[in-house]
Short mmCIF file of N, CA and C and ligand atoms in Angstrom, two decimals:
data_model
loop_
_atom_site.label_atom_id
_atom_site.label_comp_id
_atom_site.label_asym_id
_atom_site.label_seq_id
_atom_site.Cartn_x
_atom_site.Cartn_y
_atom_site.Cartn_z
N MET A 310 -0.60 -16.78 2.09
CA MET A 310 0.31 -17.66 2.82
C MET A 310 -0.30 -19.05 2.97
N TRP A 311 -1.58 -19.11 3.32
CA TRP A 311 -2.20 -20.42 3.46
C TRP A 311 -2.53 -21.02 2.10
N GLY A 312 -2.44 -22.31 1.97
CA GLY A 312 -2.93 -22.98 0.78
C GLY A 312 -1.85 -23.36 -0.22
N SER A 313 -0.93 -22.44 -0.49
CA SER A 313 0.03 -22.72 -1.56
C SER A 313 1.16 -23.63 -1.08
N SER A 314 1.81 -23.25 -0.01
CA SER A 314 2.91 -24.09 0.46
C SER A 314 2.55 -24.70 1.81
N TRP A 315 2.87 -25.94 1.96
CA TRP A 315 2.54 -26.64 3.19
C TRP A 315 3.80 -27.10 3.88
N LYS A 316 3.88 -26.74 5.14
CA LYS A 316 5.10 -27.02 5.90
C LYS A 316 5.23 -28.50 6.26
N ARG A 317 6.44 -28.96 6.31
CA ARG A 317 6.71 -30.33 6.74
C ARG A 317 6.94 -30.42 8.24
N SER A 318 7.13 -29.28 8.88
CA SER A 318 7.29 -29.29 10.33
C SER A 318 6.84 -27.95 10.89
N ALA A 319 6.51 -27.95 12.18
CA ALA A 319 6.09 -26.71 12.82
C ALA A 319 6.46 -26.76 14.30
N GLU A 320 6.85 -25.62 14.83
CA GLU A 320 7.16 -25.58 16.25
C GLU A 320 5.88 -25.40 17.04
N THR A 321 5.75 -26.14 18.11
CA THR A 321 4.58 -26.02 18.97
C THR A 321 5.01 -25.47 20.33
N THR A 322 4.04 -25.26 21.19
CA THR A 322 4.35 -24.83 22.56
C THR A 322 4.17 -25.99 23.52
N ILE A 323 3.94 -27.18 22.98
CA ILE A 323 3.70 -28.35 23.82
C ILE A 323 5.02 -28.84 24.41
N PRO A 324 5.07 -29.00 25.72
CA PRO A 324 6.34 -29.40 26.33
C PRO A 324 6.64 -30.88 26.14
N CYS A 325 7.91 -31.17 25.90
CA CYS A 325 8.40 -32.55 25.81
C CYS A 325 8.16 -33.25 27.15
N LYS A 326 7.73 -34.50 27.07
CA LYS A 326 7.48 -35.26 28.29
C LYS A 326 8.77 -35.54 29.06
N LYS A 327 9.89 -35.49 28.37
CA LYS A 327 11.17 -35.79 29.02
C LYS A 327 11.89 -34.56 29.54
N CYS A 328 12.05 -33.54 28.67
CA CYS A 328 12.87 -32.39 29.07
C CYS A 328 12.08 -31.10 29.22
N LYS A 329 10.77 -31.13 28.92
CA LYS A 329 9.87 -29.99 29.13
C LYS A 329 10.12 -28.83 28.17
N LYS A 330 10.94 -29.03 27.17
CA LYS A 330 11.14 -27.97 26.19
C LYS A 330 10.15 -28.14 25.04
N PRO A 331 9.90 -27.07 24.26
CA PRO A 331 8.88 -27.16 23.22
C PRO A 331 9.21 -28.18 22.14
N LEU A 332 8.18 -28.92 21.76
CA LEU A 332 8.33 -29.95 20.74
C LEU A 332 8.11 -29.38 19.35
N THR A 333 8.66 -30.07 18.37
CA THR A 333 8.39 -29.76 16.97
C THR A 333 7.56 -30.90 16.40
N VAL A 334 6.51 -30.55 15.65
CA VAL A 334 5.73 -31.57 14.99
C VAL A 334 6.28 -31.74 13.57
N LYS A 335 6.46 -32.99 13.17
CA LYS A 335 7.04 -33.27 11.86
C LYS A 335 6.21 -34.29 11.11
N ARG A 336 6.43 -34.29 9.83
CA ARG A 336 5.66 -35.18 8.98
C ARG A 336 6.61 -35.87 8.02
N SER A 337 6.51 -37.19 7.97
CA SER A 337 7.16 -37.92 6.89
C SER A 337 6.04 -38.34 5.94
N CYS A 338 6.28 -39.25 5.03
CA CYS A 338 5.29 -39.55 3.98
C CYS A 338 3.86 -39.66 4.50
N GLN A 339 3.58 -40.62 5.33
CA GLN A 339 2.21 -40.84 5.77
C GLN A 339 2.10 -40.71 7.29
N HIS A 340 3.17 -40.30 7.93
CA HIS A 340 3.22 -40.39 9.37
C HIS A 340 3.53 -39.02 9.97
N VAL A 341 2.79 -38.66 11.02
CA VAL A 341 3.03 -37.41 11.73
C VAL A 341 3.52 -37.76 13.13
N TYR A 342 4.56 -37.10 13.56
CA TYR A 342 5.09 -37.41 14.88
C TYR A 342 5.65 -36.15 15.52
N MET A 343 5.84 -36.23 16.84
CA MET A 343 6.40 -35.13 17.60
C MET A 343 7.87 -35.42 17.82
N GLU A 344 8.71 -34.45 17.54
CA GLU A 344 10.13 -34.64 17.78
C GLU A 344 10.65 -33.53 18.66
N CYS A 345 11.44 -33.89 19.65
CA CYS A 345 12.08 -32.90 20.51
C CYS A 345 13.47 -32.62 19.94
N THR A 346 13.70 -31.37 19.55
CA THR A 346 15.01 -31.03 18.99
C THR A 346 16.04 -30.82 20.10
N HIS A 347 15.59 -30.87 21.35
CA HIS A 347 16.49 -30.63 22.47
C HIS A 347 17.08 -31.92 23.01
N CYS A 348 16.24 -32.93 23.24
CA CYS A 348 16.75 -34.19 23.79
C CYS A 348 16.65 -35.33 22.78
N GLY A 349 16.04 -35.06 21.60
CA GLY A 349 16.01 -36.08 20.56
C GLY A 349 14.89 -37.08 20.68
N ASP A 350 14.00 -36.90 21.65
CA ASP A 350 12.91 -37.84 21.84
C ASP A 350 11.88 -37.72 20.70
N LYS A 351 11.37 -38.86 20.27
CA LYS A 351 10.31 -38.87 19.26
C LYS A 351 9.10 -39.61 19.80
N SER A 352 7.91 -39.06 19.56
CA SER A 352 6.68 -39.70 20.03
C SER A 352 5.64 -39.68 18.93
N ASP A 353 4.76 -40.66 18.96
CA ASP A 353 3.64 -40.64 18.04
C ASP A 353 2.77 -39.43 18.36
N ILE A 354 2.17 -38.89 17.33
CA ILE A 354 1.31 -37.71 17.51
C ILE A 354 0.18 -38.00 18.51
N ALA A 355 -0.27 -39.22 18.56
CA ALA A 355 -1.40 -39.58 19.43
C ALA A 355 -1.10 -39.32 20.90
N ALA A 356 0.16 -39.40 21.27
CA ALA A 356 0.53 -39.21 22.66
C ALA A 356 0.36 -37.76 23.11
N TYR A 357 0.28 -36.84 22.15
CA TYR A 357 0.21 -35.42 22.50
C TYR A 357 -1.07 -34.74 22.02
N LEU A 358 -1.97 -35.50 21.44
CA LEU A 358 -3.17 -34.88 20.88
C LEU A 358 -4.00 -34.14 21.93
N ARG A 359 -4.02 -34.66 23.15
CA ARG A 359 -4.82 -34.01 24.19
C ARG A 359 -4.21 -32.69 24.64
N GLU A 360 -2.95 -32.47 24.32
CA GLU A 360 -2.27 -31.22 24.69
C GLU A 360 -2.11 -30.30 23.50
N MET A 361 -2.88 -30.56 22.46
CA MET A 361 -2.76 -29.82 21.21
C MET A 361 -2.85 -28.30 21.40
N ASP A 362 -1.94 -27.56 20.80
CA ASP A 362 -2.00 -26.11 20.82
C ASP A 362 -2.35 -25.60 19.42
N ASP A 363 -2.38 -24.28 19.25
CA ASP A 363 -2.78 -23.71 17.97
C ASP A 363 -1.87 -24.13 16.83
N ALA A 364 -0.58 -24.17 17.11
CA ALA A 364 0.39 -24.51 16.06
C ALA A 364 0.18 -25.95 15.58
N LEU A 365 -0.05 -26.85 16.53
CA LEU A 365 -0.27 -28.25 16.17
C LEU A 365 -1.61 -28.42 15.45
N GLU A 366 -2.61 -27.70 15.92
CA GLU A 366 -3.92 -27.79 15.30
C GLU A 366 -3.85 -27.34 13.83
N ALA A 367 -3.16 -26.23 13.59
CA ALA A 367 -3.02 -25.73 12.21
C ALA A 367 -2.25 -26.73 11.36
N PHE A 368 -1.24 -27.34 11.95
CA PHE A 368 -0.44 -28.33 11.23
C PHE A 368 -1.28 -29.53 10.85
N MET A 369 -2.09 -30.01 11.80
CA MET A 369 -2.92 -31.18 11.56
C MET A 369 -3.98 -30.90 10.50
N GLU A 370 -4.51 -29.70 10.47
CA GLU A 370 -5.47 -29.35 9.42
C GLU A 370 -4.83 -29.51 8.05
N GLY A 371 -3.57 -29.10 7.93
CA GLY A 371 -2.85 -29.27 6.68
C GLY A 371 -2.68 -30.73 6.33
N VAL A 372 -2.43 -31.56 7.34
CA VAL A 372 -2.26 -32.99 7.13
C VAL A 372 -3.54 -33.58 6.58
N TYR A 373 -4.67 -33.23 7.18
CA TYR A 373 -5.93 -33.81 6.75
C TYR A 373 -6.30 -33.37 5.34
N CYS A 374 -6.05 -32.08 5.04
CA CYS A 374 -6.33 -31.59 3.69
C CYS A 374 -5.49 -32.32 2.65
N ASP A 375 -4.24 -32.55 3.04
CA ASP A 375 -3.30 -33.17 2.12
C ASP A 375 -3.69 -34.60 1.78
N ARG A 376 -4.38 -35.28 2.69
CA ARG A 376 -4.75 -36.67 2.49
C ARG A 376 -5.89 -36.83 1.49
N ILE A 377 -6.73 -35.84 1.42
CA ILE A 377 -7.93 -35.97 0.59
C ILE A 377 -7.60 -35.84 -0.90
ZN1 ZN B 649 12.91 -33.36 25.04
#
Protein backbone atom coordinates (compact mmCIF):
# COMPACT_ATOMS: atom_id res chain seq x y z
CA MET A 1 0.00 0.00 0.00
CA TRP A 2 2.78 2.43 0.84
CA GLY A 3 5.06 3.71 -1.88
CA SER A 4 3.15 3.03 -5.07
CA SER A 5 0.24 5.42 -4.93
CA TRP A 6 0.31 8.71 -3.13
CA LYS A 7 -2.83 10.40 -1.97
CA ARG A 8 -3.67 13.97 -2.85
CA SER A 9 -5.72 14.40 0.30
CA ALA A 10 -6.21 12.78 3.68
CA GLU A 11 -8.67 13.13 6.50
CA THR A 12 -7.19 14.18 9.81
CA THR A 13 -8.56 14.37 13.35
CA ILE A 14 -7.46 17.98 13.72
CA PRO A 15 -10.41 20.22 14.48
CA CYS A 16 -11.23 23.21 12.29
CA LYS A 17 -10.54 26.49 14.06
CA LYS A 18 -13.95 27.75 12.99
CA CYS A 19 -16.42 24.87 13.27
CA LYS A 20 -14.40 22.27 15.25
CA LYS A 21 -15.06 19.51 12.74
CA PRO A 22 -12.22 17.37 11.36
CA LEU A 23 -10.10 18.96 8.66
CA THR A 24 -8.90 17.42 5.44
CA VAL A 25 -5.32 18.00 4.34
CA LYS A 26 -4.95 18.60 0.61
CA ARG A 27 -2.19 19.12 -1.83
CA SER A 28 -2.06 21.08 -5.03
CA CYS A 29 1.07 21.27 -7.21
CA GLN A 30 3.56 22.68 -4.73
CA HIS A 31 1.28 23.72 -1.92
CA VAL A 32 -0.18 21.82 1.03
CA TYR A 33 -3.13 23.24 2.88
CA MET A 34 -5.87 22.31 5.31
CA GLU A 35 -9.41 22.45 4.05
CA CYS A 36 -12.59 22.11 6.06
CA THR A 37 -15.19 20.23 4.05
CA HIS A 38 -17.85 21.34 6.54
CA CYS A 39 -17.57 25.13 6.57
CA GLY A 40 -15.26 25.59 3.56
CA ASP A 41 -12.45 27.25 5.48
CA LYS A 42 -8.94 26.90 4.06
CA SER A 43 -5.73 27.45 6.01
CA ASP A 44 -2.06 27.17 5.32
CA ILE A 45 -0.57 23.96 6.66
CA ALA A 46 1.70 26.02 8.93
CA ALA A 47 -1.26 27.12 11.01
CA TYR A 48 -1.94 23.53 12.07
CA LEU A 49 1.50 21.97 12.24
CA ARG A 50 1.59 22.16 16.03
CA GLU A 51 -1.63 20.12 16.17
CA MET A 52 -0.36 17.49 13.76
CA ASP A 53 -1.91 14.03 14.15
CA ASP A 54 -0.87 10.68 12.68
CA ALA A 55 -2.83 11.16 9.49
CA LEU A 56 -1.26 14.55 8.81
CA GLU A 57 2.20 13.30 9.72
CA ALA A 58 1.90 10.40 7.25
CA PHE A 59 0.64 12.79 4.59
CA MET A 60 3.52 15.20 5.13
CA GLU A 61 6.05 12.38 4.86
CA GLY A 62 4.65 11.67 1.42
CA VAL A 63 4.96 15.34 0.51
CA TYR A 64 8.62 15.46 1.51
CA CYS A 65 9.44 12.24 -0.35
CA ASP A 66 7.69 13.54 -3.42
CA ARG A 67 9.82 16.70 -3.47
CA ILE A 68 13.14 14.92 -3.58
ZN1 LIG B 1 -14.78 24.30 9.50
